[in-house]
Amino acid sequence: MIGHRRIKVWEDNGDVKETEVYLPNIKDIVGFLNGTWDLKMYDDCFDGKNKMGDIDASLELFGHTLQLEFKRDRTALTAGQVVKAIRQARHSSITTIFVFGDTNRPHEYLRFSPKCLEGTGFIKCDIAGLSKVLRSWHNWAKRNALTSKKDADWKTAKRYLASVGGGKK
């Protein structure tokens, strides 16, 4: 199947594990694994315990931003992540949805948005329910568009991509 790969992983203790992984958006799995940035080297750029972390998924549509953070369960959520979601909603109009569950099997979510700074509370969901929430956000962003295809942002982006031989729409 496309996107499915069989890989072997050599553990530090000498064990070899073989498994099948599904990474449909990764064209070069070795490049992906070797290309993961070590963000720890930048920890001393920030005061206190502050440090950078990855974003699991992010999407900008019509000038609005949606961020998704996938967690195995509620215990993986930190106070700093919640504060960040609230502050991004308040000051940057970013909606953050924390999705809890096993890979590709959500069982609940928690959403913070500019009009819901206190959060939705933990709401039970499955794939269909989460899809409905994401579709609803898309429809809201489209109805409340802050941008258009005619704005200067596209021209600027294409100029940079042309300079590196890119330029995909």
GROMACS .gro file of N, CA and C in nm:
model
  507
    1MET      N    1   0.083  -0.119   0.000
    1MET     CA    2   0.000   0.000   0.000
    1MET      C    3   0.087   0.125   0.000
    2ILE      N    4   0.040   0.228  -0.068
    2ILE     CA    5   0.114   0.354  -0.072
    2ILE      C    6   0.115   0.416   0.067
    3GLY      N    7   0.232   0.461   0.109
    3GLY     CA    8   0.245   0.523   0.241
    3GLY      C    9   0.285   0.425   0.349
    4HIS      N   10   0.267   0.293   0.324
    4HIS     CA   11   0.306   0.190   0.422
    4HIS      C   12   0.449   0.148   0.393
    5ARG      N   13   0.529   0.140   0.497
    5ARG     CA   14   0.667   0.097   0.482
    5ARG      C   15   0.703   0.001   0.594
    6ARG      N   16   0.788  -0.094   0.562
    6ARG     CA   17   0.841  -0.186   0.662
    6ARG      C   18   0.977  -0.132   0.702
    7ILE      N   19   0.999  -0.110   0.832
    7ILE     CA   20   1.127  -0.055   0.877
    7ILE      C   21   1.185  -0.141   0.988
    8LYS      N   22   1.317  -0.133   1.002
    8LYS     CA   23   1.387  -0.197   1.113
    8LYS      C   24   1.450  -0.086   1.196
    9VAL      N   25   1.442  -0.102   1.326
    9VAL     CA   26   1.499  -0.005   1.417
    9VAL      C   27   1.595  -0.078   1.510
   10TRP      N   28   1.719  -0.028   1.516
   10TRP     CA   29   1.817  -0.085   1.607
   10TRP      C   30   1.814  -0.002   1.735
   11GLU      N   31   1.779  -0.066   1.845
   11GLU     CA   32   1.771   0.001   1.975
   11GLU      C   33   1.911   0.013   2.035
   12ASP      N   34   1.927   0.105   2.131
   12ASP     CA   35   2.056   0.126   2.196
   12ASP      C   36   2.105  -0.001   2.265
   13ASN      N   37   2.014  -0.086   2.311
   13ASN     CA   38   2.054  -0.209   2.382
   13ASN      C   39   2.088  -0.323   2.286
   14GLY      N   40   2.086  -0.297   2.155
   14GLY     CA   41   2.122  -0.399   2.058
   14GLY      C   42   2.004  -0.472   1.997
   15ASP      N   43   1.886  -0.457   2.055
   15ASP     CA   44   1.768  -0.522   1.999
   15ASP      C   45   1.731  -0.461   1.864
   16VAL      N   46   1.679  -0.543   1.776
   16VAL     CA   47   1.630  -0.497   1.647
   16VAL      C   48   1.481  -0.522   1.643
   17LYS      N   49   1.407  -0.418   1.613
   17LYS     CA   50   1.261  -0.430   1.603
   17LYS      C   51   1.222  -0.399   1.459
   18GLU      N   52   1.129  -0.476   1.408
   18GLU     CA   53   1.078  -0.453   1.273
   18GLU      C   54   0.929  -0.424   1.284
   19THR      N   55   0.885  -0.325   1.212
   19THR     CA   56   0.744  -0.289   1.218
   19THR      C   57   0.701  -0.227   1.086
   20GLU      N   58   0.573  -0.217   1.066
   20GLU     CA   59   0.520  -0.147   0.950
   20GLU      C   60   0.469  -0.012   0.997
   21VAL      N   61   0.506   0.093   0.924
   21VAL     CA   62   0.461   0.227   0.959
   21VAL      C   63   0.383   0.284   0.841
   22TYR      N   64   0.291   0.370   0.873
   22TYR     CA   65   0.212   0.439   0.772
   22TYR      C   66   0.241   0.587   0.783
   23LEU      N   67   0.316   0.638   0.687
   23LEU     CA   68   0.354   0.779   0.684
   23LEU      C   69   0.323   0.832   0.543
   24PRO      N   70   0.195   0.859   0.516
   24PRO     CA   71   0.155   0.894   0.379
   24PRO      C   72   0.212   1.026   0.329
   25ASN      N   73   0.249   1.117   0.418
   25ASN     CA   74   0.298   1.249   0.376
   25ASN      C   75   0.449   1.258   0.374
   26ILE      N   76   0.518   1.148   0.406
   26ILE     CA   77   0.663   1.149   0.409
   26ILE      C   78   0.714   1.072   0.288
   27LYS      N   79   0.783   1.142   0.198
   27LYS     CA   80   0.833   1.078   0.076
   27LYS      C   81   0.966   1.007   0.102
   28ASP      N   82   1.049   1.061   0.189
   28ASP     CA   83   1.181   1.005   0.218
   28ASP      C   84   1.191   0.981   0.368
   29ILE      N   85   1.160   0.859   0.412
   29ILE     CA   86   1.153   0.830   0.556
   29ILE      C   87   1.290   0.845   0.622
   30VAL      N   88   1.398   0.805   0.557
   30VAL     CA   89   1.532   0.819   0.616
   30VAL      C   90   1.566   0.967   0.630
   31GLY      N   91   1.538   1.045   0.526
   31GLY     CA   92   1.562   1.189   0.533
   31GLY      C   93   1.479   1.255   0.642
   32PHE      N   94   1.355   1.208   0.654
   32PHE     CA   95   1.267   1.261   0.759
   32PHE      C   96   1.325   1.232   0.897
   33LEU      N   97   1.364   1.108   0.922
   33LEU     CA   98   1.417   1.070   1.053
   33LEU      C   99   1.550   1.138   1.082
   34ASN      N  100   1.636   1.149   0.983
   34ASN     CA  101   1.765   1.215   1.002
   34ASN      C  102   1.753   1.366   1.003
   35GLY      N  103   1.641   1.418   0.953
   35GLY     CA  104   1.624   1.561   0.942
   35GLY      C  105   1.554   1.625   1.060
   36THR      N  106   1.520   1.548   1.161
   36THR     CA  107   1.453   1.603   1.278
   36THR      C  108   1.550   1.696   1.351
   37TRP      N  109   1.508   1.817   1.371
   37TRP     CA  110   1.594   1.916   1.435
   37TRP      C  111   1.600   1.893   1.586
   38ASP      N  112   1.718   1.911   1.641
   38ASP     CA  113   1.736   1.904   1.786
   38ASP      C  114   1.718   2.045   1.841
   39LEU      N  115   1.602   2.073   1.897
   39LEU     CA  116   1.571   2.207   1.945
   39LEU      C  117   1.635   2.238   2.080
   40LYS      N  118   1.688   2.137   2.149
   40LYS     CA  119   1.750   2.159   2.280
   40LYS      C  120   1.867   2.256   2.273
   41MET      N  121   1.935   2.259   2.157
   41MET     CA  122   2.052   2.347   2.146
   41MET      C  123   2.014   2.494   2.155
   42TYR      N  124   1.884   2.526   2.149
   42TYR     CA  125   1.838   2.664   2.158
   42TYR      C  126   1.774   2.696   2.294
   43ASP      N  127   1.773   2.601   2.386
   43ASP     CA  128   1.709   2.622   2.516
   43ASP      C  129   1.765   2.742   2.590
   44ASP      N  130   1.895   2.767   2.578
   44ASP     CA  131   1.954   2.878   2.653
   44ASP      C  132   1.921   3.016   2.592
   45CYS      N  133   1.845   3.018   2.485
   45CYS     CA  134   1.801   3.145   2.425
   45CYS      C  135   1.684   3.205   2.501
   46PHE      N  136   1.623   3.128   2.592
   46PHE     CA  137   1.502   3.170   2.661
   46PHE      C  138   1.518   3.161   2.811
   47ASP      N  139   1.452   3.251   2.883
   47ASP     CA  140   1.458   3.253   3.029
   47ASP      C  141   1.388   3.130   3.089
   48GLY      N  142   1.432   3.093   3.207
   48GLY     CA  143   1.365   2.991   3.287
   48GLY      C  144   1.351   2.857   3.217
   49LYS      N  145   1.235   2.796   3.234
   49LYS     CA  146   1.210   2.664   3.178
   49LYS      C  147   1.156   2.670   3.035
   50ASN      N  148   1.145   2.791   2.980
   50ASN     CA  149   1.090   2.806   2.845
   50ASN      C  150   1.180   2.741   2.742
   51LYS      N  151   1.118   2.663   2.653
   51LYS     CA  152   1.191   2.602   2.542
   51LYS      C  153   1.094   2.574   2.429
   52MET      N  154   1.150   2.556   2.311
   52MET     CA  155   1.066   2.532   2.194
   52MET      C  156   1.020   2.388   2.189
   53GLY      N  157   0.902   2.371   2.132
   53GLY     CA  158   0.848   2.238   2.107
   53GLY      C  159   0.791   2.234   1.968
   54ASP      N  160   0.764   2.115   1.921
   54ASP     CA  161   0.709   2.102   1.786
   54ASP      C  162   0.558   2.126   1.786
   55ILE      N  163   0.506   2.151   1.670
   55ILE     CA  164   0.361   2.162   1.650
   55ILE      C  165   0.322   2.041   1.567
   56ASP      N  166   0.224   1.968   1.612
   56ASP     CA  167   0.186   1.846   1.541
   56ASP      C  168   0.121   1.876   1.406
   57ALA      N  169   0.035   1.975   1.401
   57ALA     CA  170  -0.029   2.011   1.274
   57ALA      C  171  -0.072   2.157   1.282
   58SER      N  172  -0.057   2.227   1.172
   58SER     CA  173  -0.096   2.366   1.166
   58SER      C  174  -0.150   2.396   1.027
   59LEU      N  175  -0.252   2.479   1.023
   59LEU     CA  176  -0.316   2.513   0.897
   59LEU      C  177  -0.361   2.658   0.900
   60GLU      N  178  -0.330   2.731   0.794
   60GLU     CA  179  -0.380   2.867   0.779
   60GLU      C  180  -0.478   2.867   0.664
   61LEU      N  181  -0.596   2.916   0.689
   61LEU     CA  182  -0.699   2.930   0.585
   61LEU      C  183  -0.766   3.064   0.601
   62PHE      N  184  -0.771   3.139   0.492
   62PHE     CA  185  -0.845   3.265   0.489
   62PHE      C  186  -0.797   3.364   0.596
   63GLY      N  187  -0.669   3.353   0.637
   63GLY     CA  188  -0.614   3.444   0.736
   63GLY      C  189  -0.631   3.397   0.880
   64HIS      N  190  -0.691   3.281   0.900
   64HIS     CA  191  -0.711   3.225   1.034
   64HIS      C  192  -0.621   3.102   1.049
   65THR      N  193  -0.571   3.078   1.170
   65THR     CA  194  -0.481   2.966   1.195
   65THR      C  195  -0.542   2.865   1.290
   66LEU      N  196  -0.526   2.738   1.254
   66LEU     CA  197  -0.569   2.625   1.337
   66LEU      C  198  -0.446   2.543   1.369
   67GLN      N  199  -0.426   2.514   1.499
   67GLN     CA  200  -0.318   2.426   1.540
   67GLN      C  201  -0.378   2.304   1.607
   68LEU      N  202  -0.322   2.187   1.576
   68LEU     CA  203  -0.364   2.063   1.639
   68LEU      C  204  -0.246   2.003   1.715
   69GLU      N  205  -0.274   1.959   1.835
   69GLU     CA  206  -0.175   1.888   1.916
   69GLU      C  207  -0.235   1.753   1.952
   70PHE      N  208  -0.167   1.646   1.914
   70PHE     CA  209  -0.216   1.511   1.941
   70PHE      C  210  -0.148   1.456   2.066
   71LYS      N  211  -0.227   1.405   2.158
   71LYS     CA  212  -0.178   1.353   2.285
   71LYS      C  213  -0.238   1.215   2.308
   72ARG      N  214  -0.160   1.128   2.369
   72ARG     CA  215  -0.210   0.993   2.399
   72ARG      C  216  -0.328   1.003   2.497
   73ASP      N  217  -0.312   1.087   2.600
   73ASP     CA  218  -0.420   1.106   2.697
   73ASP      C  219  -0.402   1.240   2.767
   74ARG      N  220  -0.494   1.272   2.853
   74ARG     CA  221  -0.493   1.402   2.923
   74ARG      C  222  -0.366   1.426   3.003
   75THR      N  223  -0.304   1.319   3.055
   75THR     CA  224  -0.186   1.335   3.140
   75THR      C  225  -0.066   1.390   3.063
   76ALA      N  226  -0.069   1.384   2.930
   76ALA     CA  227   0.042   1.435   2.849
   76ALA      C  228   0.032   1.586   2.828
   77LEU      N  229  -0.079   1.646   2.867
   77LEU     CA  230  -0.101   1.789   2.851
   77LEU      C  231  -0.035   1.864   2.967
   78THR      N  232   0.037   1.972   2.935
   78THR     CA  233   0.102   2.051   3.041
   78THR      C  234   0.032   2.185   3.058
   79ALA      N  235   0.052   2.246   3.174
   79ALA     CA  236  -0.005   2.379   3.199
   79ALA      C  237   0.049   2.480   3.099
   80GLY      N  238   0.176   2.470   3.064
   80GLY     CA  239   0.236   2.562   2.968
   80GLY      C  240   0.169   2.554   2.831
   81GLN      N  241   0.132   2.434   2.789
   81GLN     CA  242   0.064   2.417   2.661
   81GLN      C  243  -0.074   2.480   2.662
   82VAL      N  244  -0.143   2.467   2.774
   82VAL     CA  245  -0.277   2.527   2.785
   82VAL      C  246  -0.266   2.679   2.787
   83VAL      N  247  -0.170   2.732   2.865
   83VAL     CA  248  -0.151   2.877   2.870
   83VAL      C  249  -0.117   2.929   2.730
   84LYS      N  250  -0.030   2.859   2.659
   84LYS     CA  251   0.006   2.899   2.523
   84LYS      C  252  -0.118   2.903   2.435
   85ALA      N  253  -0.204   2.802   2.442
   85ALA     CA  254  -0.326   2.797   2.360
   85ALA      C  255  -0.418   2.915   2.392
   86ILE      N  256  -0.433   2.945   2.521
   86ILE     CA  257  -0.518   3.057   2.562
   86ILE      C  258  -0.460   3.189   2.511
   87ARG      N  259  -0.331   3.208   2.531
   87ARG     CA  260  -0.268   3.334   2.489
   87ARG      C  261  -0.267   3.349   2.337
   88GLN      N  262  -0.246   3.241   2.265
   88GLN     CA  263  -0.251   3.249   2.119
   88GLN      C  264  -0.393   3.282   2.073
   89ALA      N  265  -0.491   3.228   2.138
   89ALA     CA  266  -0.630   3.259   2.102
   89ALA      C  267  -0.660   3.406   2.131
   90ARG      N  268  -0.618   3.454   2.246
   90ARG     CA  269  -0.647   3.591   2.287
   90ARG      C  270  -0.570   3.694   2.205
   91HIS      N  271  -0.442   3.672   2.184
   91HIS     CA  272  -0.357   3.775   2.126
   91HIS      C  273  -0.325   3.754   1.977
   92SER      N  274  -0.344   3.634   1.925
   92SER     CA  275  -0.308   3.607   1.786
   92SER      C  276  -0.422   3.544   1.705
   93SER      N  277  -0.537   3.531   1.766
   93SER     CA  278  -0.653   3.471   1.698
   93SER      C  279  -0.624   3.332   1.640
   94ILE      N  280  -0.551   3.253   1.715
   94ILE     CA  281  -0.520   3.115   1.674
   94ILE      C  282  -0.610   3.020   1.753
   95THR      N  283  -0.670   2.926   1.683
   95THR     CA  284  -0.749   2.821   1.748
   95THR      C  285  -0.659   2.700   1.767
   96THR      N  286  -0.656   2.646   1.888
   96THR     CA  287  -0.579   2.525   1.917
   96THR      C  288  -0.674   2.416   1.962
   97ILE      N  289  -0.659   2.299   1.902
   97ILE     CA  290  -0.738   2.182   1.943
   97ILE      C  291  -0.640   2.074   1.989
   98PHE      N  292  -0.656   2.032   2.113
   98PHE     CA  293  -0.581   1.919   2.167
   98PHE      C  294  -0.668   1.795   2.143
   99VAL      N  295  -0.611   1.696   2.075
   99VAL     CA  296  -0.684   1.574   2.043
   99VAL      C  297  -0.621   1.460   2.122
  100PHE      N  298  -0.703   1.387   2.196
  100PHE     CA  299  -0.655   1.279   2.282
  100PHE      C  300  -0.699   1.145   2.226
  101GLY      N  301  -0.607   1.049   2.226
  101GLY     CA  302  -0.639   0.914   2.181
  101GLY      C  303  -0.517   0.846   2.122
  102ASP      N  304  -0.535   0.722   2.083
  102ASP     CA  305  -0.429   0.649   2.016
  102ASP      C  306  -0.419   0.699   1.871
  103THR      N  307  -0.310   0.669   1.805
  103THR     CA  308  -0.289   0.714   1.667
  103THR      C  309  -0.410   0.682   1.580
  104ASN      N  310  -0.462   0.786   1.517
  104ASN     CA  311  -0.578   0.776   1.427
  104ASN      C  312  -0.705   0.725   1.494
  105ARG      N  313  -0.711   0.733   1.627
  105ARG     CA  314  -0.832   0.694   1.701
  105ARG      C  315  -0.858   0.794   1.812
  106PRO      N  316  -0.907   0.911   1.774
  106PRO     CA  317  -0.936   1.012   1.877
  106PRO      C  318  -1.051   0.968   1.966
  107HIS      N  319  -1.045   1.004   2.094
  107HIS     CA  320  -1.159   0.973   2.181
  107HIS      C  321  -1.213   1.098   2.251
  108GLU      N  322  -1.135   1.207   2.249
  108GLU     CA  323  -1.187   1.334   2.300
  108GLU      C  324  -1.096   1.448   2.255
  109TYR      N  325  -1.149   1.570   2.268
  109TYR     CA  326  -1.070   1.687   2.233
  109TYR      C  327  -1.101   1.800   2.328
  110LEU      N  328  -1.013   1.901   2.326
  110LEU     CA  329  -1.026   2.023   2.405
  110LEU      C  330  -0.987   2.137   2.312
  111ARG      N  331  -1.073   2.237   2.297
  111ARG     CA  332  -1.048   2.346   2.203
  111ARG      C  333  -1.042   2.481   2.273
  112PHE      N  334  -0.945   2.564   2.234
  112PHE     CA  335  -0.934   2.703   2.277
  112PHE      C  336  -0.936   2.788   2.151
  113SER      N  337  -1.019   2.891   2.150
  113SER     CA  338  -1.029   2.979   2.034
  113SER      C  339  -1.055   3.122   2.081
  114PRO      N  340  -1.044   3.219   1.990
  114PRO     CA  341  -1.065   3.359   2.031
  114PRO      C  342  -1.200   3.383   2.099
  115LYS      N  343  -1.302   3.308   2.064
  115LYS     CA  344  -1.433   3.326   2.127
  115LYS      C  345  -1.460   3.222   2.235
  116CYS      N  346  -1.358   3.143   2.268
  116CYS     CA  347  -1.373   3.041   2.372
  116CYS      C  348  -1.240   3.030   2.448
  117LEU      N  349  -1.204   3.138   2.517
  117LEU     CA  350  -1.076   3.144   2.588
  117LEU      C  351  -1.071   3.051   2.709
  118GLU      N  352  -1.186   3.018   2.765
  118GLU     CA  353  -1.191   2.927   2.880
  118GLU      C  354  -1.183   2.781   2.838
  119GLY      N  355  -1.192   2.757   2.708
  119GLY     CA  356  -1.187   2.619   2.657
  119GLY      C  357  -1.324   2.555   2.657
  120THR      N  358  -1.336   2.452   2.577
  120THR     CA  359  -1.463   2.382   2.560
  120THR      C  360  -1.487   2.277   2.668
  121GLY      N  361  -1.385   2.246   2.744
  121GLY     CA  362  -1.391   2.127   2.828
  121GLY      C  363  -1.358   2.008   2.740
  122PHE      N  364  -1.341   1.893   2.802
  122PHE     CA  365  -1.308   1.773   2.726
  122PHE      C  366  -1.436   1.718   2.664
  123ILE      N  367  -1.435   1.708   2.532
  123ILE     CA  368  -1.554   1.663   2.458
  123ILE      C  369  -1.523   1.530   2.391
  124LYS      N  370  -1.608   1.431   2.416
  124LYS     CA  371  -1.592   1.299   2.356
  124LYS      C  372  -1.606   1.310   2.205
  125CYS      N  373  -1.527   1.231   2.133
  125CYS     CA  374  -1.538   1.231   1.987
  125CYS      C  375  -1.481   1.101   1.931
  126ASP      N  376  -1.507   1.080   1.805
  126ASP     CA  377  -1.443   0.975   1.727
  126ASP      C  378  -1.394   1.043   1.599
  127ILE      N  379  -1.352   0.968   1.500
  127ILE     CA  380  -1.302   1.028   1.377
  127ILE      C  381  -1.409   1.116   1.312
  128ALA      N  382  -1.531   1.065   1.304
  128ALA     CA  383  -1.639   1.141   1.242
  128ALA      C  384  -1.668   1.270   1.321
  129GLY      N  385  -1.668   1.261   1.452
  129GLY     CA  386  -1.694   1.379   1.536
  129GLY      C  387  -1.584   1.483   1.523
  130LEU      N  388  -1.458   1.438   1.521
  130LEU     CA  389  -1.346   1.532   1.506
  130LEU      C  390  -1.350   1.594   1.366
  131SER      N  391  -1.382   1.515   1.266
  131SER     CA  392  -1.395   1.568   1.130
  131SER      C  393  -1.501   1.677   1.124
  132LYS      N  394  -1.609   1.659   1.197
  132LYS     CA  395  -1.716   1.760   1.201
  132LYS      C  396  -1.664   1.890   1.263
  133VAL      N  397  -1.586   1.880   1.370
  133VAL     CA  398  -1.528   1.997   1.435
  133VAL      C  399  -1.433   2.070   1.339
  134LEU      N  400  -1.349   1.995   1.268
  134LEU     CA  401  -1.254   2.056   1.175
  134LEU      C  402  -1.327   2.121   1.058
  135ARG      N  403  -1.429   2.054   1.006
  135ARG     CA  404  -1.510   2.110   0.897
  135ARG      C  405  -1.580   2.238   0.942
  136SER      N  406  -1.628   2.237   1.064
  136SER     CA  407  -1.695   2.354   1.119
  136SER      C  408  -1.598   2.471   1.128
  137TRP      N  409  -1.473   2.447   1.173
  137TRP     CA  410  -1.373   2.553   1.179
  137TRP      C  411  -1.345   2.606   1.038
  138HIS      N  412  -1.330   2.516   0.941
  138HIS     CA  413  -1.306   2.556   0.802
  138HIS      C  414  -1.419   2.646   0.752
  139ASN      N  415  -1.541   2.606   0.774
  139ASN     CA  416  -1.656   2.686   0.728
  139ASN      C  417  -1.660   2.822   0.795
  140TRP      N  418  -1.630   2.827   0.924
  140TRP     CA  419  -1.626   2.955   0.996
  140TRP      C  420  -1.516   3.044   0.938
  141ALA      N  421  -1.395   2.988   0.916
  141ALA     CA  422  -1.284   3.067   0.862
  141ALA      C  423  -1.319   3.120   0.723
  142LYS      N  424  -1.384   3.040   0.644
  142LYS     CA  425  -1.422   3.082   0.508
  142LYS      C  426  -1.525   3.195   0.512
  143ARG      N  427  -1.624   3.182   0.601
  143ARG     CA  428  -1.728   3.287   0.615
  143ARG      C  429  -1.670   3.417   0.669
  144ASN      N  430  -1.562   3.408   0.748
  144ASN     CA  431  -1.500   3.525   0.812
  144ASN      C  432  -1.363   3.554   0.754
  145ALA      N  433  -1.347   3.534   0.624
  145ALA     CA  434  -1.218   3.547   0.557
  145ALA      C  435  -1.154   3.683   0.582
  146LEU      N  436  -1.025   3.681   0.611
  146LEU     CA  437  -0.946   3.802   0.631
  146LEU      C  438  -0.855   3.829   0.510
  147THR      N  439  -0.852   3.736   0.415
  147THR     CA  440  -0.761   3.743   0.303
  147THR      C  441  -0.833   3.708   0.173
  148SER      N  442  -0.759   3.723   0.062
  148SER     CA  443  -0.810   3.678  -0.067
  148SER      C  444  -0.692   3.632  -0.152
  149LYS      N  445  -0.721   3.561  -0.260
  149LYS     CA  446  -0.616   3.513  -0.351
  149LYS      C  447  -0.547   3.630  -0.421
  150LYS      N  448  -0.608   3.746  -0.416
  150LYS     CA  449  -0.554   3.863  -0.486
  150LYS      C  450  -0.460   3.947  -0.398
  151ASP      N  451  -0.444   3.909  -0.271
  151ASP     CA  452  -0.360   3.993  -0.185
  151ASP      C  453  -0.212   3.974  -0.219
  152ALA      N  454  -0.130   4.066  -0.171
  152ALA     CA  455   0.012   4.070  -0.205
  152ALA      C  456   0.090   3.951  -0.148
  153ASP      N  457   0.033   3.880  -0.052
  153ASP     CA  458   0.105   3.769   0.010
  153ASP      C  459   0.143   3.662  -0.092
  154TRP      N  460   0.055   3.633  -0.187
  154TRP     CA  461   0.083   3.531  -0.289
  154TRP      C  462   0.198   3.576  -0.378
  155LYS      N  463   0.199   3.702  -0.415
  155LYS     CA  464   0.306   3.755  -0.500
  155LYS      C  465   0.441   3.744  -0.428
  156THR      N  466   0.444   3.780  -0.300
  156THR     CA  467   0.567   3.771  -0.221
  156THR      C  468   0.614   3.626  -0.211
  157ALA      N  469   0.522   3.535  -0.180
  157ALA     CA  470   0.557   3.393  -0.168
  157ALA      C  471   0.614   3.339  -0.298
  158LYS      N  472   0.551   3.371  -0.409
  158LYS     CA  473   0.596   3.321  -0.539
  158LYS      C  474   0.734   3.378  -0.575
  159ARG      N  475   0.761   3.502  -0.535
  159ARG     CA  476   0.891   3.561  -0.562
  159ARG      C  477   1.001   3.482  -0.490
  160TYR      N  478   0.977   3.446  -0.363
  160TYR     CA  479   1.078   3.369  -0.290
  160TYR      C  480   1.093   3.230  -0.348
  161LEU      N  481   0.984   3.167  -0.382
  161LEU     CA  482   0.993   3.031  -0.436
  161LEU      C  483   1.058   3.029  -0.572
  162ALA      N  484   1.035   3.132  -0.652
  162ALA     CA  485   1.099   3.139  -0.784
  162ALA      C  486   1.250   3.148  -0.771
  163SER      N  487   1.297   3.211  -0.663
  163SER     CA  488   1.442   3.228  -0.645
  163SER      C  489   1.511   3.098  -0.607
  164VAL      N  490   1.433   2.997  -0.566
  164VAL     CA  491   1.492   2.868  -0.530
  164VAL      C  492   1.444   2.758  -0.624
  165GLY      N  493   1.379   2.798  -0.733
  165GLY     CA  494   1.333   2.699  -0.832
  165GLY      C  495   1.202   2.633  -0.793
  166GLY      N  496   1.136   2.683  -0.689
  166GLY     CA  497   1.007   2.625  -0.649
  166GLY      C  498   0.894   2.697  -0.720
  167GLY      N  499   0.790   2.722  -0.649
  167GLY     CA  500   0.680   2.797  -0.705
  167GLY      C  501   0.551   2.722  -0.711
  168LYS      N  502   0.540   2.608  -0.640
  168LYS     CA  503   0.413   2.535  -0.635
  168LYS      C  504   0.304   2.624  -0.581
  169LYS      N  505   0.188   2.608  -0.636
  169LYS     CA  506   0.073   2.687  -0.590
  169LYS      C  507   0.017   2.632  -0.462
   0.00000   0.00000   0.00000
